[in-house]
Tab-separated table of C-alpha atoms in Angstrom:
chain	number	residue	atom	x	y	z
A	28	UNK	CA	44.112	18.110	21.601
A	29	UNK	CA	46.371	15.711	23.463
A	30	UNK	CA	46.209	11.921	22.829
A	31	UNK	CA	44.841	11.449	26.365
A	32	UNK	CA	42.072	13.961	25.742
A	33	UNK	CA	41.203	12.306	22.454
A	34	UNK	CA	41.061	8.938	24.210
A	35	UNK	CA	38.681	10.339	26.831
A	36	UNK	CA	36.521	11.741	24.052
A	37	UNK	CA	36.147	8.282	22.531
A	38	UNK	CA	34.878	6.720	25.759
A	39	UNK	CA	31.141	6.123	26.042
A	40	UNK	CA	29.273	8.561	28.277
A	41	UNK	CA	28.330	5.901	30.806
A	42	UNK	CA	32.016	5.220	31.610
A	43	UNK	CA	32.928	8.824	32.413
A	44	UNK	CA	29.617	10.059	33.851
A	45	UNK	CA	28.164	8.203	36.889
A	46	UNK	CA	24.785	9.903	36.388
A	47	UNK	CA	24.492	8.544	32.849
A	48	UNK	CA	25.660	5.131	34.068
A	49	UNK	CA	22.911	5.075	36.715
A	50	UNK	CA	20.255	6.146	34.212
A	51	UNK	CA	21.263	3.459	31.713
A	52	UNK	CA	21.422	0.661	34.294
A	53	UNK	CA	18.048	1.466	35.831
A	54	UNK	CA	16.468	1.915	32.390
A	55	UNK	CA	17.776	-1.508	31.362
A	56	UNK	CA	16.248	-3.059	34.479
A	57	UNK	CA	12.840	-1.456	33.870
A	58	UNK	CA	12.805	-2.595	30.244
A	59	UNK	CA	13.826	-6.136	31.232
A	60	UNK	CA	10.889	-6.357	33.629
A	61	UNK	CA	8.500	-5.082	30.958
A	62	UNK	CA	9.919	-7.490	28.351
A	63	UNK	CA	9.118	-10.668	30.252
A	64	UNK	CA	5.298	-10.772	29.970
A	65	UNK	CA	5.431	-9.374	26.425
A	66	UNK	CA	7.880	-12.048	25.255
A	67	UNK	CA	5.760	-14.772	26.827
A	68	UNK	CA	2.612	-13.412	25.157
A	69	UNK	CA	4.266	-13.273	21.744
A	70	UNK	CA	5.518	-16.839	22.205
A	71	UNK	CA	1.925	-17.937	22.700
A	72	UNK	CA	0.923	-16.114	19.485
A	73	UNK	CA	3.692	-17.920	17.590
A	74	UNK	CA	2.684	-21.235	19.150
A	75	UNK	CA	6.041	-21.937	20.790
A	76	UNK	CA	7.292	-22.483	24.320
A	77	UNK	CA	7.564	-19.179	26.290
A	78	UNK	CA	11.282	-19.827	26.745
A	79	UNK	CA	11.817	-19.272	23.004
A	80	UNK	CA	10.378	-15.767	23.197
A	81	UNK	CA	12.477	-14.946	26.251
A	82	UNK	CA	15.619	-16.369	24.614
A	83	UNK	CA	14.894	-14.280	21.517
A	84	UNK	CA	14.492	-11.110	23.584
A	85	UNK	CA	17.792	-11.829	25.341
A	86	UNK	CA	19.858	-12.543	22.226
A	87	UNK	CA	18.228	-9.804	20.111
A	88	UNK	CA	18.826	-7.078	22.717
A	89	UNK	CA	22.401	-8.105	23.507
A	90	UNK	CA	23.415	-8.538	19.865
A	91	UNK	CA	21.765	-5.383	18.527
A	92	UNK	CA	23.349	-3.322	21.304
A	93	UNK	CA	26.700	-4.122	19.678
A	94	UNK	CA	25.961	-4.244	15.946
A	95	UNK	CA	22.886	-1.985	15.617
A	96	UNK	CA	22.815	1.526	14.220
A	97	UNK	CA	20.405	3.188	16.657
A	98	UNK	CA	21.635	3.570	20.225
A	99	UNK	CA	19.155	2.954	23.082
A	100	UNK	CA	16.625	1.227	20.814
A	101	UNK	CA	15.296	-2.087	22.128
A	102	UNK	CA	14.993	-5.144	19.869
A	103	UNK	CA	13.316	-8.303	21.108
A	104	UNK	CA	10.604	-10.837	20.269
A	105	UNK	CA	7.648	-8.948	18.769
A	106	UNK	CA	4.024	-9.566	17.918
A	107	UNK	CA	4.487	-8.662	14.243
A	108	UNK	CA	7.147	-11.346	13.777
A	109	UNK	CA	5.096	-13.840	15.788
A	110	UNK	CA	2.108	-13.352	13.485
A	111	UNK	CA	4.246	-13.913	10.377
A	112	UNK	CA	5.917	-17.129	11.536
A	113	UNK	CA	3.001	-18.686	13.456
A	114	UNK	CA	1.551	-20.465	10.368
A	115	UNK	CA	4.977	-21.937	9.533
A	116	UNK	CA	5.351	-23.341	13.049
A	117	UNK	CA	1.806	-24.678	13.008
A	118	UNK	CA	2.179	-26.443	9.651
A	119	UNK	CA	5.828	-27.549	9.640
A	120	UNK	CA	7.097	-27.439	13.224
A	121	UNK	CA	9.675	-25.653	15.332
A	122	UNK	CA	12.694	-26.677	13.251
A	123	UNK	CA	11.372	-24.882	10.175
A	124	UNK	CA	10.538	-21.822	12.282
A	125	UNK	CA	14.107	-21.574	13.582
A	126	UNK	CA	15.499	-22.046	10.068
A	127	UNK	CA	13.208	-19.276	8.799
A	128	UNK	CA	14.493	-16.919	11.515
A	129	UNK	CA	18.079	-17.512	10.391
A	130	UNK	CA	17.187	-17.052	6.709
A	131	UNK	CA	15.252	-13.875	7.544
A	132	UNK	CA	18.420	-12.544	9.141
A	133	UNK	CA	20.342	-13.278	5.942
A	134	UNK	CA	17.675	-11.478	3.892
A	135	UNK	CA	17.886	-8.450	6.188
A	136	UNK	CA	21.666	-8.254	5.793
A	137	UNK	CA	21.313	-8.416	2.003
A	138	UNK	CA	18.526	-5.808	1.966
A	139	UNK	CA	20.570	-3.580	4.246
A	140	UNK	CA	23.623	-3.886	1.995
A	141	UNK	CA	21.449	-3.040	-1.032
A	142	UNK	CA	20.399	0.225	0.623
A	143	UNK	CA	16.759	-0.544	1.413
A	144	UNK	CA	17.061	1.764	4.438
A	145	UNK	CA	17.312	4.732	2.059
A	146	UNK	CA	13.641	4.206	1.206
A	147	UNK	CA	12.813	5.703	4.592
A	148	UNK	CA	13.314	9.171	3.122
A	149	UNK	CA	10.110	8.631	1.114
A	150	UNK	CA	7.983	8.192	4.241
A	151	UNK	CA	6.162	11.538	4.673
A	152	UNK	CA	5.659	13.263	8.000
A	153	UNK	CA	1.895	12.625	7.969
A	154	UNK	CA	2.577	8.874	7.759
A	155	UNK	CA	5.105	9.161	10.575
A	156	UNK	CA	2.545	10.950	12.782
A	157	UNK	CA	-0.040	8.305	11.919
A	158	UNK	CA	2.512	5.598	12.738
A	159	UNK	CA	3.208	7.128	16.156
A	160	UNK	CA	-0.467	7.591	17.002
A	161	UNK	CA	-1.459	4.096	15.863
A	162	UNK	CA	1.455	2.700	17.852
A	163	UNK	CA	0.117	4.413	20.961
A	164	UNK	CA	-3.369	3.043	20.282
A	165	UNK	CA	-2.039	-0.508	19.811
A	166	UNK	CA	-0.036	-0.302	23.046
A	167	UNK	CA	-3.182	0.772	24.905
A	168	UNK	CA	-5.366	-1.857	23.227
A	169	UNK	CA	-2.857	-4.565	24.170
A	170	UNK	CA	-3.511	-3.751	27.831
A	171	UNK	CA	-7.291	-4.138	27.637
A	172	UNK	CA	-7.285	-7.955	27.963
A	173	UNK	CA	-5.451	-7.511	31.277
A	174	UNK	CA	-8.373	-5.408	32.542
A	175	UNK	CA	-11.195	-7.776	31.596
A	176	UNK	CA	-12.550	-10.554	33.811
A	177	UNK	CA	-10.035	-9.844	36.569
A	178	UNK	CA	-10.388	-9.445	40.345
A	179	UNK	CA	-11.623	-6.002	41.418
A	180	UNK	CA	-8.274	-5.335	43.162
A	181	UNK	CA	-6.586	-5.004	39.740
A	182	UNK	CA	-8.265	-1.647	39.066
A	183	UNK	CA	-7.097	0.232	42.181
A	184	UNK	CA	-3.632	-1.222	41.629
A	185	UNK	CA	-3.557	0.171	38.086
A	186	UNK	CA	-4.742	3.569	39.346
A	187	UNK	CA	-2.089	3.515	42.087
A	188	UNK	CA	0.567	2.598	39.528
A	189	UNK	CA	-0.474	5.468	37.253
A	190	UNK	CA	-0.417	7.880	40.211
A	191	UNK	CA	3.154	6.834	41.041
A	192	UNK	CA	4.189	7.239	37.401
A	193	UNK	CA	2.741	10.756	37.256
A	194	UNK	CA	3.732	12.161	40.654
A	195	UNK	CA	6.949	10.350	41.624
A	196	UNK	CA	9.081	12.205	38.997
A	197	UNK	CA	8.025	15.467	40.691
A	198	UNK	CA	9.751	14.209	43.845
A	199	UNK	CA	12.925	12.858	42.228
A	200	UNK	CA	14.127	11.545	38.894
A	201	UNK	CA	17.118	9.686	40.305
A	202	UNK	CA	15.176	6.410	40.155
A	203	UNK	CA	12.848	5.786	37.158
A	204	UNK	CA	9.182	6.037	38.125
A	205	UNK	CA	8.291	2.762	36.304
A	206	UNK	CA	10.772	0.836	38.471
A	207	UNK	CA	9.345	2.411	41.644
A	208	UNK	CA	5.810	1.614	40.546
A	209	UNK	CA	6.643	-2.035	39.805
A	210	UNK	CA	8.497	-2.533	43.093
A	211	UNK	CA	5.876	-0.797	45.260
A	212	UNK	CA	2.904	-2.641	43.757
A	213	UNK	CA	4.725	-5.983	43.980
A	214	UNK	CA	5.552	-5.435	47.652
A	215	UNK	CA	1.971	-4.372	48.411
A	216	UNK	CA	0.350	-7.351	46.680
A	217	UNK	CA	2.755	-9.890	48.199
A	218	UNK	CA	2.676	-8.412	51.713
A	219	UNK	CA	-1.106	-8.062	51.764
A	220	UNK	CA	-1.686	-11.383	50.032
A	221	UNK	CA	-3.802	-9.788	47.311
A	222	UNK	CA	-4.743	-12.390	44.694
A	223	UNK	CA	-4.304	-10.760	41.263
A	224	UNK	CA	-2.863	-11.991	37.936
A	225	UNK	CA	0.949	-12.019	37.969
A	226	UNK	CA	3.785	-12.442	35.496
A	227	UNK	CA	4.043	-16.080	36.545
A	228	UNK	CA	0.514	-16.677	35.274
A	229	UNK	CA	1.688	-15.905	31.737
A	230	UNK	CA	3.980	-18.936	31.605
A	231	UNK	CA	6.966	-20.647	33.142
A	232	UNK	CA	10.258	-18.762	33.099
A	233	UNK	CA	13.394	-20.568	31.830
A	234	UNK	CA	15.765	-21.907	34.463
A	235	UNK	CA	18.920	-21.999	32.307
A	236	UNK	CA	20.662	-20.034	29.560
A	237	UNK	CA	20.076	-20.895	25.882
A	238	UNK	CA	22.676	-23.035	24.112
A	239	UNK	CA	23.636	-22.717	20.425
A	240	UNK	CA	22.680	-25.334	17.865
A	241	UNK	CA	21.471	-25.944	14.321
A	242	UNK	CA	17.767	-26.114	13.397
A	243	UNK	CA	16.414	-29.653	13.226
A	244	UNK	CA	15.448	-29.659	9.528
A	245	UNK	CA	16.667	-31.454	6.407
A	246	UNK	CA	19.051	-29.119	4.548
A	247	UNK	CA	17.365	-29.486	1.152
A	248	UNK	CA	15.895	-27.262	-1.549
A	249	UNK	CA	12.402	-28.323	-0.444
A	250	UNK	CA	13.094	-26.936	3.023
A	251	UNK	CA	14.423	-23.713	1.500
A	252	UNK	CA	11.341	-23.367	-0.699
A	253	UNK	CA	9.104	-23.889	2.340
A	254	UNK	CA	10.739	-21.360	4.645
A	255	UNK	CA	11.800	-18.689	2.107
A	256	UNK	CA	8.404	-16.909	1.757
A	257	UNK	CA	7.977	-16.723	5.541
A	258	UNK	CA	11.590	-15.601	6.003
A	259	UNK	CA	11.216	-12.831	3.417
A	260	UNK	CA	7.962	-11.634	4.980
A	261	UNK	CA	9.585	-11.634	8.421
A	262	UNK	CA	12.618	-9.753	7.076
A	263	UNK	CA	10.483	-7.038	5.472
A	264	UNK	CA	8.124	-6.603	8.438
A	265	UNK	CA	11.046	-6.588	10.878
A	266	UNK	CA	12.982	-4.003	8.874
A	267	UNK	CA	9.935	-1.778	8.427
A	268	UNK	CA	9.161	-1.673	12.139
A	269	UNK	CA	12.825	-1.324	13.114
A	270	UNK	CA	13.577	1.520	10.709
A	271	UNK	CA	10.392	3.392	11.592
A	272	UNK	CA	11.208	3.020	15.282
A	273	UNK	CA	14.775	4.192	14.675
A	274	UNK	CA	13.454	7.255	12.855
A	275	UNK	CA	11.097	7.962	15.751
A	276	UNK	CA	13.931	7.712	18.298
A	277	UNK	CA	16.043	10.001	16.096
A	278	UNK	CA	13.345	12.665	16.412
A	279	UNK	CA	12.866	12.182	20.158
A	280	UNK	CA	16.599	12.380	20.919
A	281	UNK	CA	17.430	14.887	18.154
A	282	UNK	CA	20.264	12.644	16.945
A	283	UNK	CA	21.030	10.793	13.719
A	284	UNK	CA	21.533	7.056	13.340
A	285	UNK	CA	22.742	4.826	10.509
A	286	UNK	CA	19.698	3.059	9.093
A	287	UNK	CA	21.887	0.858	6.884
A	288	UNK	CA	23.848	-0.336	9.905
A	289	UNK	CA	20.574	-0.913	11.743
A	290	UNK	CA	19.247	-3.032	8.863
A	291	UNK	CA	22.372	-5.181	8.784
A	292	UNK	CA	22.410	-5.309	12.591
A	293	UNK	CA	18.849	-6.608	12.692
A	294	UNK	CA	19.896	-9.373	10.319
A	295	UNK	CA	22.894	-10.345	12.439
A	296	UNK	CA	20.755	-10.323	15.591
A	297	UNK	CA	18.165	-12.621	14.012
A	298	UNK	CA	20.842	-15.042	12.804
A	299	UNK	CA	22.337	-15.191	16.300
A	300	UNK	CA	18.842	-15.593	17.766
A	301	UNK	CA	18.047	-18.451	15.389
A	302	UNK	CA	21.203	-20.360	16.267
A	303	UNK	CA	20.291	-20.000	19.962
A	304	UNK	CA	16.796	-21.348	19.360
A	305	UNK	CA	14.895	-18.061	19.648
A	306	UNK	CA	11.777	-17.116	17.682
A	307	UNK	CA	13.337	-13.987	16.139
A	308	UNK	CA	12.251	-10.389	16.458
A	309	UNK	CA	12.824	-6.748	15.570
A	310	UNK	CA	12.716	-3.333	17.216
A	311	UNK	CA	10.183	-3.286	20.028
A	312	UNK	CA	8.431	0.041	19.992
A	313	UNK	CA	6.720	0.041	23.385
A	314	UNK	CA	9.842	-1.021	25.275
A	315	UNK	CA	11.928	1.434	23.262
A	316	UNK	CA	9.621	4.233	24.427
A	317	UNK	CA	10.038	3.046	28.036
A	318	UNK	CA	13.803	3.086	27.579
A	319	UNK	CA	14.170	6.377	25.718
A	320	UNK	CA	11.181	8.549	26.555
A	321	UNK	CA	10.234	7.415	30.055
A	322	UNK	CA	13.593	6.337	31.523
A	323	UNK	CA	15.810	8.756	29.580
A	324	UNK	CA	18.324	6.198	28.269
A	325	UNK	CA	20.561	7.269	25.393
A	326	UNK	CA	23.365	4.674	25.012
A	327	UNK	CA	23.915	1.074	23.979
A	328	UNK	CA	24.439	0.078	27.605
A	329	UNK	CA	20.716	0.220	28.404
A	330	UNK	CA	19.923	-2.039	25.426
A	331	UNK	CA	22.622	-4.537	26.409
A	332	UNK	CA	21.533	-4.578	30.044
A	333	UNK	CA	17.867	-4.994	29.114
A	334	UNK	CA	18.764	-8.338	27.529
A	335	UNK	CA	21.254	-9.305	30.230
A	336	UNK	CA	18.916	-8.412	33.095
A	337	UNK	CA	16.130	-10.339	31.367
A	338	UNK	CA	18.049	-13.598	31.602
A	339	UNK	CA	19.318	-12.876	35.122
A	340	UNK	CA	15.794	-12.121	36.303
A	341	UNK	CA	14.411	-15.296	34.713
A	342	UNK	CA	17.185	-17.691	35.738
A	343	UNK	CA	18.262	-16.320	39.135
A	344	UNK	CA	15.169	-14.473	40.359
A	345	UNK	CA	12.379	-16.363	38.605
A	346	UNK	CA	10.159	-16.813	41.712
A	347	UNK	CA	10.414	-13.105	42.593
A	348	UNK	CA	9.708	-11.938	39.044
A	349	UNK	CA	6.764	-14.318	38.828
A	350	UNK	CA	5.117	-12.444	41.726
A	351	UNK	CA	5.084	-9.080	39.884
A	352	UNK	CA	1.407	-8.144	39.400
A	353	UNK	CA	0.405	-7.596	35.796
A	354	UNK	CA	-1.395	-4.458	36.988
A	355	UNK	CA	1.988	-2.800	37.574
A	356	UNK	CA	3.136	-3.493	34.011
A	357	UNK	CA	-0.244	-2.474	32.601
A	358	UNK	CA	0.073	0.897	34.358
A	359	UNK	CA	3.531	1.405	32.845
A	360	UNK	CA	2.359	0.558	29.321
A	361	UNK	CA	-0.750	2.755	29.603
A	362	UNK	CA	1.480	5.664	30.589
A	363	UNK	CA	3.775	4.861	27.649
A	364	UNK	CA	0.818	4.910	25.254
A	365	UNK	CA	-0.319	8.343	26.485
A	366	UNK	CA	3.233	9.711	26.322
A	367	UNK	CA	3.740	8.309	22.816
A	368	UNK	CA	0.542	9.691	21.266
A	369	UNK	CA	1.030	12.991	19.429
A	370	UNK	CA	-1.828	14.928	21.018
A	371	UNK	CA	-0.860	18.102	19.167
A	372	UNK	CA	-1.632	16.385	15.849
A	373	UNK	CA	-5.348	16.062	16.690
A	374	UNK	CA	-5.814	19.423	18.408
A	375	UNK	CA	-8.619	21.443	16.727
A	376	UNK	CA	-6.212	24.326	16.108
A	377	UNK	CA	-3.813	22.006	14.285
A	378	UNK	CA	-6.532	20.290	12.251
A	379	UNK	CA	-7.868	23.657	11.043
A	380	UNK	CA	-4.475	24.620	9.633
A	381	UNK	CA	-3.488	21.213	8.259
A	382	UNK	CA	-4.234	20.494	4.561
A	383	UNK	CA	-7.086	18.007	4.144
A	384	UNK	CA	-4.804	15.609	2.267
A	385	UNK	CA	-2.337	15.457	5.162
A	386	UNK	CA	-5.136	14.714	7.627
A	387	UNK	CA	-6.475	12.001	5.326
A	388	UNK	CA	-3.055	10.327	5.071
A	389	UNK	CA	-2.653	10.344	8.847
A	390	UNK	CA	-6.152	8.918	9.342
A	391	UNK	CA	-5.651	6.191	6.724
A	392	UNK	CA	-2.371	5.164	8.343
A	393	UNK	CA	-3.980	4.897	11.780
A	394	UNK	CA	-7.012	3.021	10.414
A	395	UNK	CA	-4.846	0.517	8.522
A	396	UNK	CA	-2.648	-0.190	11.544
A	397	UNK	CA	-5.493	-0.504	14.047
A	398	UNK	CA	-7.500	-2.724	11.681
A	399	UNK	CA	-4.647	-5.092	10.797
A	400	UNK	CA	-2.638	-4.754	14.035
A	401	UNK	CA	0.372	-4.514	11.726
A	402	UNK	CA	2.465	-1.328	11.751
A	403	UNK	CA	4.233	-2.277	8.512
A	404	UNK	CA	0.918	-2.529	6.622
A	405	UNK	CA	-0.109	0.885	7.926
A	406	UNK	CA	3.139	2.511	6.791
A	407	UNK	CA	2.842	1.025	3.291
A	408	UNK	CA	-0.838	1.964	2.912
A	409	UNK	CA	-0.218	5.436	4.325
A	410	UNK	CA	2.765	6.055	2.032
A	411	UNK	CA	0.789	4.973	-1.042
A	412	UNK	CA	-2.087	7.259	-0.010
A	413	UNK	CA	0.374	10.127	0.443
A	414	UNK	CA	1.761	9.530	-3.054
A	415	UNK	CA	-1.728	9.605	-4.562
A	416	UNK	CA	-2.598	12.807	-2.676
A	417	UNK	CA	0.687	14.400	-3.757
A	418	UNK	CA	0.238	13.398	-7.399
A	419	UNK	CA	-3.303	14.786	-7.440
A	420	UNK	CA	-2.155	18.034	-5.856
A	421	UNK	CA	0.821	18.556	-8.156
A	422	UNK	CA	-1.166	17.627	-11.262
A	423	UNK	CA	-3.256	20.786	-10.900
A	424	UNK	CA	-0.131	22.961	-10.918
A	425	UNK	CA	0.514	22.367	-14.632
A	426	UNK	CA	-1.066	25.049	-16.845
A	427	UNK	CA	-1.073	26.138	-20.499
A	428	UNK	CA	-1.556	29.716	-21.758
A	429	UNK	CA	-1.966	30.698	-25.437
A	430	UNK	CA	-0.869	33.900	-27.180
A	431	UNK	CA	-0.946	34.826	-30.904
A	432	UNK	CA	1.654	36.767	-32.898
A	433	UNK	CA	0.440	40.276	-33.877
A	434	UNK	CA	0.553	39.349	-37.570
A	435	UNK	CA	-1.403	36.140	-36.967
A	436	UNK	CA	1.245	33.890	-38.548
A	437	UNK	CA	2.160	32.002	-35.391
A	438	UNK	CA	0.973	31.032	-31.943
A	439	UNK	CA	2.859	30.565	-28.672
A	440	UNK	CA	1.807	28.094	-25.970
A	441	UNK	CA	3.493	28.615	-22.596
A	442	UNK	CA	3.458	25.526	-20.375
A	443	UNK	CA	4.139	25.954	-16.658
A	444	UNK	CA	4.419	23.414	-13.844
A	445	UNK	CA	5.496	19.816	-13.356
A	446	UNK	CA	4.814	17.422	-16.212
A	447	UNK	CA	4.398	13.784	-15.186
A	448	UNK	CA	1.853	11.008	-15.722
A	449	UNK	CA	-0.922	12.728	-13.745
A	450	UNK	CA	-0.583	16.206	-15.268
A	451	UNK	CA	0.523	15.334	-18.812
A	452	UNK	CA	-2.658	13.309	-19.507
A	453	UNK	CA	-4.641	16.570	-19.806
A	454	UNK	CA	-1.893	18.368	-21.727
A	455	UNK	CA	-2.855	17.050	-25.184
A	456	UNK	CA	-6.373	18.481	-24.977
A	457	UNK	CA	-5.201	22.049	-24.241
A	458	UNK	CA	-4.201	22.855	-27.868
A	459	UNK	CA	-6.345	24.152	-30.787
A	460	UNK	CA	-5.052	21.871	-33.534
A	461	UNK	CA	-7.599	22.884	-36.158
A	462	UNK	CA	-7.715	26.644	-35.502
A	463	UNK	CA	-4.001	27.392	-34.969
A	464	UNK	CA	-1.815	28.825	-37.782
A	465	UNK	CA	0.929	26.780	-39.438
A	466	UNK	CA	3.679	27.774	-36.978
A	467	UNK	CA	3.273	26.668	-33.357
A	468	UNK	CA	5.811	27.221	-30.574
A	469	UNK	CA	5.555	25.363	-27.250
A	470	UNK	CA	7.604	27.111	-24.558
A	471	UNK	CA	8.597	24.802	-21.675
A	472	UNK	CA	11.030	27.148	-19.920
A	473	UNK	CA	8.693	27.274	-16.909
A	474	UNK	CA	8.035	23.534	-16.860
A	475	UNK	CA	9.905	20.326	-16.057
A	476	UNK	CA	9.536	16.917	-17.717
A	477	UNK	CA	9.655	14.048	-15.212
A	478	UNK	CA	8.684	10.879	-17.061
A	479	UNK	CA	7.992	9.061	-20.319
A	480	UNK	CA	4.265	9.920	-20.131
A	481	UNK	CA	5.116	13.607	-20.593
A	482	UNK	CA	7.407	12.900	-23.554
A	483	UNK	CA	4.659	10.784	-25.129
A	484	UNK	CA	2.180	13.648	-24.638
A	485	UNK	CA	4.519	16.087	-26.420
A	486	UNK	CA	4.985	13.566	-29.245
A	487	UNK	CA	1.190	13.263	-29.546
A	488	UNK	CA	0.872	17.057	-29.796
A	489	UNK	CA	3.455	17.186	-32.598
A	490	UNK	CA	1.745	14.310	-34.409
A	491	UNK	CA	-1.698	15.957	-34.276
A	492	UNK	CA	-0.309	19.189	-35.720
A	493	UNK	CA	1.715	17.302	-38.366
A	494	UNK	CA	-1.442	15.599	-39.642
A	495	UNK	CA	-2.776	19.074	-40.421
A	496	UNK	CA	0.427	20.196	-42.149
A	497	UNK	CA	1.547	22.379	-39.274
A	498	UNK	CA	4.957	22.492	-37.563
A	499	UNK	CA	5.689	22.529	-33.826
A	500	UNK	CA	8.816	23.928	-32.212
A	501	UNK	CA	9.491	22.931	-28.588
A	502	UNK	CA	11.702	25.438	-26.773
A	503	UNK	CA	12.959	26.265	-23.267
A	504	UNK	CA	13.697	22.739	-22.057
A	505	UNK	CA	16.031	22.694	-19.048
A	506	UNK	CA	18.973	20.289	-19.184
A	507	UNK	CA	17.398	17.249	-17.409
A	508	UNK	CA	14.164	17.674	-19.385
A	509	UNK	CA	16.052	18.024	-22.659
A	510	UNK	CA	18.073	14.886	-21.932
A	511	UNK	CA	14.954	12.827	-21.167
A	512	UNK	CA	13.083	14.248	-24.178
A	513	UNK	CA	16.029	13.613	-26.465
A	514	UNK	CA	16.308	9.961	-25.394
A	515	UNK	CA	12.620	9.105	-25.650
A	516	UNK	CA	10.984	11.322	-28.284
A	517	UNK	CA	9.804	9.296	-31.268
A	518	UNK	CA	10.390	6.021	-29.423
A	519	UNK	CA	7.142	5.748	-27.479
A	520	UNK	CA	4.547	5.343	-30.223
A	521	UNK	CA	2.800	1.991	-30.708
A	522	UNK	CA	4.990	-0.486	-32.557
A	523	UNK	CA	8.274	0.639	-30.959
């Protein structure tokens, strides 16, 4: 390959392909429009000025588009982060909140460098399905307040928006259906003078760009002690949601992304956001689905432009953006929730074939998320449930069979399966200590020792036989099992 060809191969798709460029630009614009009311709402939850949520969405999206590990994923101000830092702002003020955002970014960089992203491999598929379905439910539930106690005209506008989102792609996909829906409904409401809730009703849009600065707090150990717990909680919640979202986008796009780079990137983005006075954030799942699944974006350009367009729309086109009816954005988010939900996972045919434990894990994950409105809590609870289900299932695979020598001088016990804390607890009771002859052989060639509990169980078996003057020979250990048994045998009794 020639140097020129190699150089062309290194160029991003949006530079060499006008179609990709158009898709990314329009996707960024749609996401920017959808970000504005969300950022304002999350600012209210955190108890800060709406500008801080909008600034955070701008700096998070622009920064993560450069340093993040997952292309096309949107990071901005989020409800999960707002809930974590709201008590800090309420009790200690804005300066401590900004300092906590910066410290949370530092924690995320450290956690990323330590390889916390590798823990994602332990999240089972049933938890991932539950995460996706609960996400869809939360997106839909978040729209319900916009449908209560509103003028009757809101409902036909939402229906019209949904109709455009469903049928316009059948006409052409050159322009994203969400953008068409937002523009059409805005023109209709403004031209006809229809009085319905608008984006401007959510709060005032900023009229200038954010400027960098230091948080207004005393730089003391007392301040550090105050903000550290909130910063750590924000770092963990932000990483959990970001990594789960990245994994979801990986599956949708059938591509791989660096979760370690994403973890570090989230930290850098939060540090930048803190120094620009933003409230912090993480991956934004609903807007990511708009960008990736609805609009078809696949590159960093859409993420960058989502943040850039956000500020341009607020600063330069604030009055126009303020006139966008909330009904248009509600229609978009309702469509996103239906597109995100894994309908196949709850189909009767699927449920009949799925193991009961897998269904239970999925249901627990959804219940935990919907109850707490916290995706991170649902993932943790679901993963723990999956571990318990797995341990219970595997524990039943361990078995012991007994055979006696023809001359009656010895007995052979054959142990099969996985020996760990759940299965080895019953192992000790499977032997006839009083009735067996003096020579006992325990064959473990069809078993594997996983933990200290199993070694302790084998030691207990030998001890019980020794008290009766009988000898036990353990045979057939594979190399890892033999190494673990050799290190721990005789060292686990009381007093050691």
